[in-house]
mmCIF file of C-alpha atoms in Angstrom:
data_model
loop_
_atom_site.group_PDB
_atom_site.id
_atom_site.type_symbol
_atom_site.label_atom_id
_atom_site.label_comp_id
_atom_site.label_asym_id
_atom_site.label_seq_id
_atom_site.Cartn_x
_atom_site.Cartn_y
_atom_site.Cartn_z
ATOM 1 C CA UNK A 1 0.000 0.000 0.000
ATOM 2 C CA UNK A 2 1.178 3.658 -1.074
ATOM 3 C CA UNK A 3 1.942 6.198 1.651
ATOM 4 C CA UNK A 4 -1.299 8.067 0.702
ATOM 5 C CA UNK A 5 -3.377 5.241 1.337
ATOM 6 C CA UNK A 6 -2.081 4.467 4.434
ATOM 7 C CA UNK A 7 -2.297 8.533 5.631
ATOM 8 C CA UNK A 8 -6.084 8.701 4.651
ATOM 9 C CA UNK A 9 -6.635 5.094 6.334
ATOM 10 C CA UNK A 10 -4.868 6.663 9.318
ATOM 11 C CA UNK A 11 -6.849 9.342 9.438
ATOM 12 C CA UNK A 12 -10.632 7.597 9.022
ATOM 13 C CA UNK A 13 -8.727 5.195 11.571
ATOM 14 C CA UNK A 14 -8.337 8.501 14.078
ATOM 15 C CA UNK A 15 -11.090 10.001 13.220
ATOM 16 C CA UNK A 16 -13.495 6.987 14.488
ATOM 17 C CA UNK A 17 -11.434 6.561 17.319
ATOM 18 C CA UNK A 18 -12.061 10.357 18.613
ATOM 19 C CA UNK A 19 -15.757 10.699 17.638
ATOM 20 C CA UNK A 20 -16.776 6.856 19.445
ATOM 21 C CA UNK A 21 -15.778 8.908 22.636
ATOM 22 C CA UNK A 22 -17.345 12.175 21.743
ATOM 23 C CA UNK A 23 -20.437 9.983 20.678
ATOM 24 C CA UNK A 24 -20.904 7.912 23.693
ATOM 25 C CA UNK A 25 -20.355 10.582 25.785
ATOM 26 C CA UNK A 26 -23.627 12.655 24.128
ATOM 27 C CA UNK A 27 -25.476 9.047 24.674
ATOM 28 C CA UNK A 28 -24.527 8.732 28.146
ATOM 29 C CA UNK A 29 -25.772 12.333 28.909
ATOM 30 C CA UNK A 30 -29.597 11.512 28.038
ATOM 31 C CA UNK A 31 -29.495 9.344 30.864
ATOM 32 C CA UNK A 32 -27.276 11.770 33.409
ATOM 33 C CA UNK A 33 -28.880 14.621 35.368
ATOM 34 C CA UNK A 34 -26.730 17.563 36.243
ATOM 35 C CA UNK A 35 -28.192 17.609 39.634
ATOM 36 C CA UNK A 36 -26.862 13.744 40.063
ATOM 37 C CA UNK A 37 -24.092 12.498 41.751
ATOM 38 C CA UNK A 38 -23.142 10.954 39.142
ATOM 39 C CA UNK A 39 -22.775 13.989 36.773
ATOM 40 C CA UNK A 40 -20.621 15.743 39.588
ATOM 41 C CA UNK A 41 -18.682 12.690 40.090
ATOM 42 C CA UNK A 42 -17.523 12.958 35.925
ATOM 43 C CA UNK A 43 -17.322 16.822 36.405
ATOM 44 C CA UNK A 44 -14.278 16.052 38.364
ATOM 45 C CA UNK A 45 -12.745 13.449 36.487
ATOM 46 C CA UNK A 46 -13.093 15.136 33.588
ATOM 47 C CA UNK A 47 -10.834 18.010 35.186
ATOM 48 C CA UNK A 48 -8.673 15.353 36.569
ATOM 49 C CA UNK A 49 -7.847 13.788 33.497
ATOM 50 C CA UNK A 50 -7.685 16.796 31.448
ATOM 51 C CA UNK A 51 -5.076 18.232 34.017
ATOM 52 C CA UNK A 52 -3.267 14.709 33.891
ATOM 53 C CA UNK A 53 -3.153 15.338 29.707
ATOM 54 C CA UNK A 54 -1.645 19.116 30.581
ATOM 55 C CA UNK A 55 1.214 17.624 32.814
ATOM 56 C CA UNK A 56 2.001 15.039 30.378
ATOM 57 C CA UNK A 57 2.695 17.668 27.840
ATOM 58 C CA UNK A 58 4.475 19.498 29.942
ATOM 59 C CA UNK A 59 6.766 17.105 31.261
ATOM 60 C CA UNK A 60 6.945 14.446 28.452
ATOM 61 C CA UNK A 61 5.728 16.180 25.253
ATOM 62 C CA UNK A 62 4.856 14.819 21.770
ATOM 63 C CA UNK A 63 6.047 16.717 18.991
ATOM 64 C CA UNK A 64 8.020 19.785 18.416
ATOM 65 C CA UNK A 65 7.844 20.748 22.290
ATOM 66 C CA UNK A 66 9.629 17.370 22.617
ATOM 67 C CA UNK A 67 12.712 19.467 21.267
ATOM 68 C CA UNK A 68 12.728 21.798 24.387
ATOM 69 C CA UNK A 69 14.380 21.362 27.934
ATOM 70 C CA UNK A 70 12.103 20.352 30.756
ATOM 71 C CA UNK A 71 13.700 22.808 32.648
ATOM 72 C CA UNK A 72 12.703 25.785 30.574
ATOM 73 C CA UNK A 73 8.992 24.567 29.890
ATOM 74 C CA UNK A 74 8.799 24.551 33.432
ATOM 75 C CA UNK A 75 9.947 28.203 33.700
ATOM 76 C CA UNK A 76 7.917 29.682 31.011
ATOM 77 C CA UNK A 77 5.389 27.761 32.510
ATOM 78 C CA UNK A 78 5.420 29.326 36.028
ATOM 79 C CA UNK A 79 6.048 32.673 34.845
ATOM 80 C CA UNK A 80 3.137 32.192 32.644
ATOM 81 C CA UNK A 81 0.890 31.238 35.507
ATOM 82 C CA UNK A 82 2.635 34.305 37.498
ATOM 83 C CA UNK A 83 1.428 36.679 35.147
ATOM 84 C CA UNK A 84 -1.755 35.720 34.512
ATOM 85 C CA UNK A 85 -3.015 35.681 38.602
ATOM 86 C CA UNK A 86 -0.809 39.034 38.237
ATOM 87 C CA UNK A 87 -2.747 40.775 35.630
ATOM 88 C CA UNK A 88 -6.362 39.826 37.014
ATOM 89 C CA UNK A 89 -6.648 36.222 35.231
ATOM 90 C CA UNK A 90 -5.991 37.771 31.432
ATOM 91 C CA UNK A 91 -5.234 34.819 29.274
ATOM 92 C CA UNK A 92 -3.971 36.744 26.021
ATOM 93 C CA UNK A 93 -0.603 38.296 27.971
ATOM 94 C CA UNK A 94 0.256 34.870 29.094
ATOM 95 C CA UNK A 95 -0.319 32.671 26.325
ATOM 96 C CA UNK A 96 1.302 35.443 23.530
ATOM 97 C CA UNK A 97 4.182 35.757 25.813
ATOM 98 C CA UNK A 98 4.553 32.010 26.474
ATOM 99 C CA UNK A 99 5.705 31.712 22.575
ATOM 100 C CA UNK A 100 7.928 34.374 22.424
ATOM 101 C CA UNK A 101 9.538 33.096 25.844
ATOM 102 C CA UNK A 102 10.010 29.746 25.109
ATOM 103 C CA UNK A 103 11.246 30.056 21.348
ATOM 104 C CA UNK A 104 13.636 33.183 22.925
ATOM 105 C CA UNK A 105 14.882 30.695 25.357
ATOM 106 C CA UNK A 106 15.138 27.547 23.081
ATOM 107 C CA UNK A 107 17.477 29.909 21.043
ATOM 108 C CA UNK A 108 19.737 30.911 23.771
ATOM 109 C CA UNK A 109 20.228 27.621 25.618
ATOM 110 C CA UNK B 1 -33.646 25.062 13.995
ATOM 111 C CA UNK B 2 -31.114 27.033 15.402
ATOM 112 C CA UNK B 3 -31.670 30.597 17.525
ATOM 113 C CA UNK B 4 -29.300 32.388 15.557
ATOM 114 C CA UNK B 5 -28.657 35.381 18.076
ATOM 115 C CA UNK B 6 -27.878 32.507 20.654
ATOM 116 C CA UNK B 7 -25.526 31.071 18.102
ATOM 117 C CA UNK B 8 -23.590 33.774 17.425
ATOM 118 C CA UNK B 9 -22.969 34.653 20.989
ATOM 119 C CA UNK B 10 -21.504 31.740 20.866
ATOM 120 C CA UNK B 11 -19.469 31.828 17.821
ATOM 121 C CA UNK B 12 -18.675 35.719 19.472
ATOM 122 C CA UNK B 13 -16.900 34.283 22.657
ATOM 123 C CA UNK B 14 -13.772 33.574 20.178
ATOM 124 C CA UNK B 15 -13.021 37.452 20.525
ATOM 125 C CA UNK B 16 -12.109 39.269 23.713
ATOM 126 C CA UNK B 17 -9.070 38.699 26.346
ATOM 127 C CA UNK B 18 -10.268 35.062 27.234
ATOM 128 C CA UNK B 19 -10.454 33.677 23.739
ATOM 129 C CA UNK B 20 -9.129 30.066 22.588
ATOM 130 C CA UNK B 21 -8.610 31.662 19.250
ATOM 131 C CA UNK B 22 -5.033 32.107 19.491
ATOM 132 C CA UNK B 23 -3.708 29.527 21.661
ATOM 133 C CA UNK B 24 -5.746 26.889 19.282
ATOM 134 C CA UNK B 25 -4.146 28.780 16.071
ATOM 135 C CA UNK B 26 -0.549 28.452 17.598
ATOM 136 C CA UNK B 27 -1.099 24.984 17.856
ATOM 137 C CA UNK B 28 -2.520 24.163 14.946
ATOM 138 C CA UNK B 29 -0.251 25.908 12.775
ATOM 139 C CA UNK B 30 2.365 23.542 14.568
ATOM 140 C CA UNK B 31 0.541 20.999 14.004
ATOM 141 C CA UNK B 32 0.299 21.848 10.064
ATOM 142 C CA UNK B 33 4.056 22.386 9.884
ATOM 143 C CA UNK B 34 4.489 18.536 11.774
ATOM 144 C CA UNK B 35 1.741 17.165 9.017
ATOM 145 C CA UNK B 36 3.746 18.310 6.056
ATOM 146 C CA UNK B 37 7.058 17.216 7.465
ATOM 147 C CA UNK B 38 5.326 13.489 8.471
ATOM 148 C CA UNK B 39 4.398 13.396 4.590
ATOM 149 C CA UNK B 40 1.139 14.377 4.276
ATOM 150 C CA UNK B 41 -0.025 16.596 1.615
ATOM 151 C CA UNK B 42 -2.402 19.897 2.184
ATOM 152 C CA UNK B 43 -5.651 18.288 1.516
ATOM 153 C CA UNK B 44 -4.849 15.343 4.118
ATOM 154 C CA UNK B 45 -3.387 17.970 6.947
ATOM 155 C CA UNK B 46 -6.477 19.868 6.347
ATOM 156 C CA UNK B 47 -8.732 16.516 6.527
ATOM 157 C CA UNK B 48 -6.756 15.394 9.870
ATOM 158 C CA UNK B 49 -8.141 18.258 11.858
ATOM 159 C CA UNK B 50 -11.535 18.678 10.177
ATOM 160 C CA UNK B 51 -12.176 14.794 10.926
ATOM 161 C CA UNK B 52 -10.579 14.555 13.766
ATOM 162 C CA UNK B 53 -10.248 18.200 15.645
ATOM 163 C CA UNK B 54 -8.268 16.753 18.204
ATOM 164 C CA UNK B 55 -4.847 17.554 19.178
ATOM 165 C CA UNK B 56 -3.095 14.652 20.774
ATOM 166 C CA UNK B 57 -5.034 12.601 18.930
ATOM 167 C CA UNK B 58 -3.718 13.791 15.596
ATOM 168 C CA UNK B 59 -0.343 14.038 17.198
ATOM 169 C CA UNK B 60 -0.731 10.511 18.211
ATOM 170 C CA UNK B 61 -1.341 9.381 14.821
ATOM 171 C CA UNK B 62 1.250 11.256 12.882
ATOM 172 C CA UNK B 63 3.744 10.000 15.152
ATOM 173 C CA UNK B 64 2.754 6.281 14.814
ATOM 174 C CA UNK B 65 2.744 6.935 11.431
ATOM 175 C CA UNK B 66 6.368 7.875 11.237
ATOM 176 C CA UNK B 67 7.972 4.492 13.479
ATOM 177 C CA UNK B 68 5.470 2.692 11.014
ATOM 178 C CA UNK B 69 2.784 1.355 13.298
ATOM 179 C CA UNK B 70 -0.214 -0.803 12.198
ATOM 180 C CA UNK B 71 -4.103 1.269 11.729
ATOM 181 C CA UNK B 72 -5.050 -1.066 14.474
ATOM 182 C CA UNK B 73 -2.037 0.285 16.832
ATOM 183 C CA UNK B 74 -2.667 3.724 15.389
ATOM 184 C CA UNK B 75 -6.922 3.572 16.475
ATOM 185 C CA UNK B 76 -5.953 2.004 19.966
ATOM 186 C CA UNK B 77 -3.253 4.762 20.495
ATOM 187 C CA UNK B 78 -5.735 7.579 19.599
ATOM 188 C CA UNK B 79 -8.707 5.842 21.733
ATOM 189 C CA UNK B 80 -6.626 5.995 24.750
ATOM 190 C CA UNK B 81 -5.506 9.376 24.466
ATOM 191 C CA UNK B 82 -8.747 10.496 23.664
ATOM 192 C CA UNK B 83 -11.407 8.665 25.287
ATOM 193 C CA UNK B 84 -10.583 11.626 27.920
ATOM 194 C CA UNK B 85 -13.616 13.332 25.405
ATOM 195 C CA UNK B 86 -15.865 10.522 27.186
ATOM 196 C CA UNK B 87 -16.278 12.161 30.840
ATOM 197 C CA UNK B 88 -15.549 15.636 29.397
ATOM 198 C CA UNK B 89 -18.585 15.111 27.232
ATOM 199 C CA UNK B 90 -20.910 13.585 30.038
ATOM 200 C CA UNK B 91 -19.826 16.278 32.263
ATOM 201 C CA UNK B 92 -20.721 19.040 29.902
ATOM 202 C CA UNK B 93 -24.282 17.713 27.824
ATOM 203 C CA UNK B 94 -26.227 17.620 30.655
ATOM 204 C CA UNK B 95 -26.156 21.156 30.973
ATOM 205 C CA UNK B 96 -27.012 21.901 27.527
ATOM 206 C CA UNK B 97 -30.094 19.542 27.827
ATOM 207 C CA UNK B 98 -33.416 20.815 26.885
ATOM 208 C CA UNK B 99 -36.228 18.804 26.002
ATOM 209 C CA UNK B 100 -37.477 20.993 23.397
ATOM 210 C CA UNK B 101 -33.828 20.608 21.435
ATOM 211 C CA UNK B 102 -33.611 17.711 18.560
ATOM 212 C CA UNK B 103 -31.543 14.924 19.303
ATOM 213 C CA UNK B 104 -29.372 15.359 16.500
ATOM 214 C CA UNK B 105 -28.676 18.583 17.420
ATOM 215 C CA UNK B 106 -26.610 16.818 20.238
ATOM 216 C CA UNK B 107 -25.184 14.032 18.308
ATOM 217 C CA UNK B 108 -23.722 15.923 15.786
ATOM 218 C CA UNK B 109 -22.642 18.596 17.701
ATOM 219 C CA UNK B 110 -20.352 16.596 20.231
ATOM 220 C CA UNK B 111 -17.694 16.480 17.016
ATOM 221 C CA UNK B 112 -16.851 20.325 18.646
ATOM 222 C CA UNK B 113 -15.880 18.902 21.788
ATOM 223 C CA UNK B 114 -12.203 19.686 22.606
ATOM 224 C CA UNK B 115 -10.648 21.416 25.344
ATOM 225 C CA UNK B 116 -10.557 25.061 24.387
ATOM 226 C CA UNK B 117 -14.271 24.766 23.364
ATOM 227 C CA UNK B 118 -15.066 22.800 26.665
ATOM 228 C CA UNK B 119 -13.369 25.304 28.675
ATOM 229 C CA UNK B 120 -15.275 27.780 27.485
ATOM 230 C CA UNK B 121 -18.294 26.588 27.650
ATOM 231 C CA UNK B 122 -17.924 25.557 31.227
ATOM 232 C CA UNK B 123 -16.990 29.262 31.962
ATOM 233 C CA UNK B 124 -19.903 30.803 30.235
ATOM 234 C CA UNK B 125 -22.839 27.883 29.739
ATOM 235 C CA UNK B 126 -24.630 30.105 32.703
ATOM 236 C CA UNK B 127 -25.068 33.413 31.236
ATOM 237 C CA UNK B 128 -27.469 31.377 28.577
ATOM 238 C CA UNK B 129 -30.662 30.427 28.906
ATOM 239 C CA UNK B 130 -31.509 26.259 29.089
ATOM 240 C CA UNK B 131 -33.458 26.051 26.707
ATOM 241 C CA UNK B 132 -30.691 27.503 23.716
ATOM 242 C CA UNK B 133 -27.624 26.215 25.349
ATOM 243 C CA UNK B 134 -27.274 23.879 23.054
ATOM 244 C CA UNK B 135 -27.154 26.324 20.242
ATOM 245 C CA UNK B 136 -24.533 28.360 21.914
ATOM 246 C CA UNK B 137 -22.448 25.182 22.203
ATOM 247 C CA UNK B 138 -22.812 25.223 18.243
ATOM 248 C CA UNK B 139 -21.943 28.593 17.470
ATOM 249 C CA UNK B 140 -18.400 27.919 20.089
ATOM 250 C CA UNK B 141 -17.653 24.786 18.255
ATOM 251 C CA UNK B 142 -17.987 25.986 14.808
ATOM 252 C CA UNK B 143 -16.017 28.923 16.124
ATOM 253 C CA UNK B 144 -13.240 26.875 17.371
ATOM 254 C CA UNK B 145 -13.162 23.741 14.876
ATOM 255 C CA UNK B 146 -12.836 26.594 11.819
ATOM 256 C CA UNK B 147 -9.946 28.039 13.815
ATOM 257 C CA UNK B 148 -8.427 25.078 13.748
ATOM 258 C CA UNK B 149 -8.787 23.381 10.310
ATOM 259 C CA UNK B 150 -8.013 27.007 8.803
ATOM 260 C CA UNK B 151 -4.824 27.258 10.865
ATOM 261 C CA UNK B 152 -3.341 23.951 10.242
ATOM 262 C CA UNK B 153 -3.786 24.769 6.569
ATOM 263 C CA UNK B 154 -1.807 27.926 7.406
ATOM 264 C CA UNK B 155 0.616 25.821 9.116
ATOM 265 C CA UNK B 156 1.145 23.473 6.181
ATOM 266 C CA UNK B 157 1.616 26.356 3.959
ATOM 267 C CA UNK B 158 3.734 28.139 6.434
ATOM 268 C CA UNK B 159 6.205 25.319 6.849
ATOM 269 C CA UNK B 160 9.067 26.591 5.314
ATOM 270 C CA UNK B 161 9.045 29.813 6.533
ATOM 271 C CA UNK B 162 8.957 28.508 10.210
ATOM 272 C CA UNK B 163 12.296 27.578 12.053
ATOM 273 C CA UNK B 164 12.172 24.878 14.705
ATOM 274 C CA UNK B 165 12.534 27.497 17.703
ATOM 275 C CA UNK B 166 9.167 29.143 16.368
ATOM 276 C CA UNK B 167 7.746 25.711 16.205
ATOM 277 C CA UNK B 168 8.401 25.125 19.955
ATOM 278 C CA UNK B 169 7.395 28.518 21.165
ATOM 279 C CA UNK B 170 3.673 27.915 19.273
ATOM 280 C CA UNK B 171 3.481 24.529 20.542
ATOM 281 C CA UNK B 172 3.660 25.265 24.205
ATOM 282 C CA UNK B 173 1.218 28.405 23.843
ATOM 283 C CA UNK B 174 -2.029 25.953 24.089
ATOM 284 C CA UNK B 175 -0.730 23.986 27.350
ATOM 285 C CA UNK B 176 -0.016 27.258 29.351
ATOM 286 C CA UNK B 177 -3.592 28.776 27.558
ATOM 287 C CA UNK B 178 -5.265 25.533 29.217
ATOM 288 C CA UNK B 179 -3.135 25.804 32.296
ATOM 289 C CA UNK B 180 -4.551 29.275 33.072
ATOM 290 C CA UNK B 181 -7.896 28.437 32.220
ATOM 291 C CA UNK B 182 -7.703 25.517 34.803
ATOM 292 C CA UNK B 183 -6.189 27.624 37.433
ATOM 293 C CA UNK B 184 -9.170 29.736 36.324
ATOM 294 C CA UNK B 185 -11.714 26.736 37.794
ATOM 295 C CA UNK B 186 -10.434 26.197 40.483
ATOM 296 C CA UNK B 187 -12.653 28.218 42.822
ATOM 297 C CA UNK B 188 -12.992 24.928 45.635
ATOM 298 C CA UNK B 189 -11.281 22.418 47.598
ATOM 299 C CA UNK B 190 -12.713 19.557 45.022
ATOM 300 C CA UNK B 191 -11.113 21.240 41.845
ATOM 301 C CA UNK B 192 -8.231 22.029 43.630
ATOM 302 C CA UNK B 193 -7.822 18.349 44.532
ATOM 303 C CA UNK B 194 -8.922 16.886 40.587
ATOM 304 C CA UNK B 195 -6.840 19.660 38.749
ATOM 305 C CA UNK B 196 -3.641 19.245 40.889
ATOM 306 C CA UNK B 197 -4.147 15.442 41.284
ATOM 307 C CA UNK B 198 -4.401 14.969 37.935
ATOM 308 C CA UNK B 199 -1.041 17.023 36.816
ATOM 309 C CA UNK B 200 0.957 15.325 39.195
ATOM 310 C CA UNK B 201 -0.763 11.635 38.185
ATOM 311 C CA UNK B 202 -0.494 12.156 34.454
ATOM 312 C CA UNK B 203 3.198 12.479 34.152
ATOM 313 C CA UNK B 204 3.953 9.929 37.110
ATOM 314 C CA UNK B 205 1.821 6.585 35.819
ATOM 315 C CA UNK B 206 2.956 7.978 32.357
ATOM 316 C CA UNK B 207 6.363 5.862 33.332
ATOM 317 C CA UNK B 208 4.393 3.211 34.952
ATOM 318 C CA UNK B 209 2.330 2.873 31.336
ATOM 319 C CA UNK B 210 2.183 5.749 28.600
ATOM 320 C CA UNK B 211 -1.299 4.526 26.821
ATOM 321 C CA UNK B 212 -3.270 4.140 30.252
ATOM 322 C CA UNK B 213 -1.494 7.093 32.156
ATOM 323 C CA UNK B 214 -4.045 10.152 31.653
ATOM 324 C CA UNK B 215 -7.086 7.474 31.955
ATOM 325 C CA UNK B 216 -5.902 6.190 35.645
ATOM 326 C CA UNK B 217 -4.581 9.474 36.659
ATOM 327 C CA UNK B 218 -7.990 10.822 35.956
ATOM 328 C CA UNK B 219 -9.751 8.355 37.593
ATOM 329 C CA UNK B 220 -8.072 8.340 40.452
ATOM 330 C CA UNK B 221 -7.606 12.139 40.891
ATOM 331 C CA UNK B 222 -11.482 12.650 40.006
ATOM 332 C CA UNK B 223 -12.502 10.220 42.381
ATOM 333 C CA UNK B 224 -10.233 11.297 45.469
ATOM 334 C CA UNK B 225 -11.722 14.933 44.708
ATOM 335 C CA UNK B 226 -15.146 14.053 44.617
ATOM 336 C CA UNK B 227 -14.687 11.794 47.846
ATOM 337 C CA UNK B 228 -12.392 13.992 49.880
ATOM 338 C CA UNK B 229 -13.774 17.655 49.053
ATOM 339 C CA UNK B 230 -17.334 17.432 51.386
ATOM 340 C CA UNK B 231 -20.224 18.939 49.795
ATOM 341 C CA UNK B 232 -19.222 22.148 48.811
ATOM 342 C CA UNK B 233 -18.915 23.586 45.241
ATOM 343 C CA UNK B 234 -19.436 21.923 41.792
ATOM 344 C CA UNK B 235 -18.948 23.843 39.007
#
């Protein structure tokens, strides 16, 4: 098989594989009531694992951030966090000035 | 049909100080710039994310695709890191429920669920009425899953033009976005407990076992917070 077969297999493959979660998820709401303890009970998974997916891609990344030192992620990270309790919980000033920090420090290491 | 003001409050929340618009963009331009260098051509980068519209999951798959790993490997791979959209999804539809809303309105609309668009919809869902939450879920997702096919066609295209140090800085843009956004919820002892139990889980069991690492580390933070934070507080 060509390599364009096997990229649009991979992706019909990928695709499936996200929306069978999306899909059961909508079908397992009908039956979940938000006053439930059940609903509250996937409320905080759902944070849980979300946050568990954020430290995994700050500590072991996939892709280009893979490239970067753990030790600077970590920095940019912090100082990231810094500034946005700093300036009233503004997401634009830290996530602009996460790129130029890390690609900045990337360089100069 | 669709309330169209409702809808394009939604498809409005992409603007302002808070919006996933750019973090998502950085990303996905990375992501565009990885597709073309893992051999894929523009139509296929541009199906990835339209299909798909899932980060790690595409990043998953690209990166399978370059050690050369079988479709079954590649769908098993993906399903683990993203059957995280499972509990994300029950714990957001049931606030968008209203009986008078079609079914398929739901169904088709869950394709939109990703993290920025969660995220925001958690932070917002209450300034809309019940019975048209569902179409303000729309109007975010088409907002957000636009952002991101458009931008990892930019990416693609950009790929020359973009050195591996501007790669890096764009790719870490949408963990710090999410990072703030998180620190954002965190307004009680129980998602204080999920949200840092779950950071320091993922990476740890991601030794133990990479594919099951988020899944148990979400689990097990979720469930500690729910037990341990008293009745207090659910967002």
């Amino acid at each position: 098989m060509d390599l364009n077969n096997i990229i649009v297999l991979a992706i019909i493959v990928t695709s499936l594989a996200t929306f069978s979660s999306r899909f059961l998820g909508a079908i397992t709401s009908e039956k979940v009531s938000v006053r439930s303890k059940v609903f509250q009970w996937f409320n905080y998974v759902a944070y849980s694992t979300l946050a568990a997916l954020l430290g995994r891609m700050i500590i072991f990344p996939a892709g280009v951030l893979a490239a970067s030192d753990l030790i600077v992620r970590l920095i940019v990270l912090i100082i990231c966090i810094a500034i946005f309790i700093f300036f009233k919980k503004n997401l634009a000033l830290p996530t602009i000035f996460s790129a130029i920090l890390l690609s900045l420090l990337t360089y100069l290491v | 049909m669709i309330n169209q003001k409702v809808f394009f409050q939604g498809l409005k929340s992409l603007k302002g100080s808070r919006s996933p618009a750019i973090p998502l963009a950085a990303c996905f331009i990375a992501l565009g710039a990885l597709l073309k260098d893992a051999g894929f051509n523009l139509q296929q980068s541009a199906a990835s994310s339209l299909f798909t519209y899932a980060l790690p999951g595409q990043l998953v798959m690209a990166e399978s695709l370059l050690v050369g790993a079988s479709l079954i490997n590649i769908f098993l791979a993906v399903w683990l890191v993203n059957f995280r959209l499972y509990p994300m999804t029950v714990s957001l539809f049931p606030l968008l429920k209203h009986k008078s809303q079609p079914k398929w309105k739901y169904y088709l609309s869950c394709h939109f669920l990703a993290v920025s668009s969660w995220l925001i919809a958690k932070d917002t869902y209450k300034k809309i009425n019940i019975k048209h939450r569902i179409d303000f879920w729309i109007g975010i997702g088409i907002g957000t899953w636009t952002t991101a096919v458009t931008t990892t066609i930019l990416g693609y295209l950009a790929a020359d033009y973009l050195n591996k140090d501007v790669m890096i800085g764009l790719a870490i843009v949408n963990p710090v976005y999410f990072f703030c956004m998180m620190i954002g919820a965190m307004n009680n002892l129980k998602m204080i407990i999920s949200v840092v139990g779950g950071v320091l889980l993922g990476p740890i069991f991601f030794i133990i076992s990479a594919e099951w690492a988020i899944l148990y580390a979400g689990l097990i933070a979720g469930t500690v917070a729910y037990i341990a934070g008293g009745k207090n507080g659910f967002k």
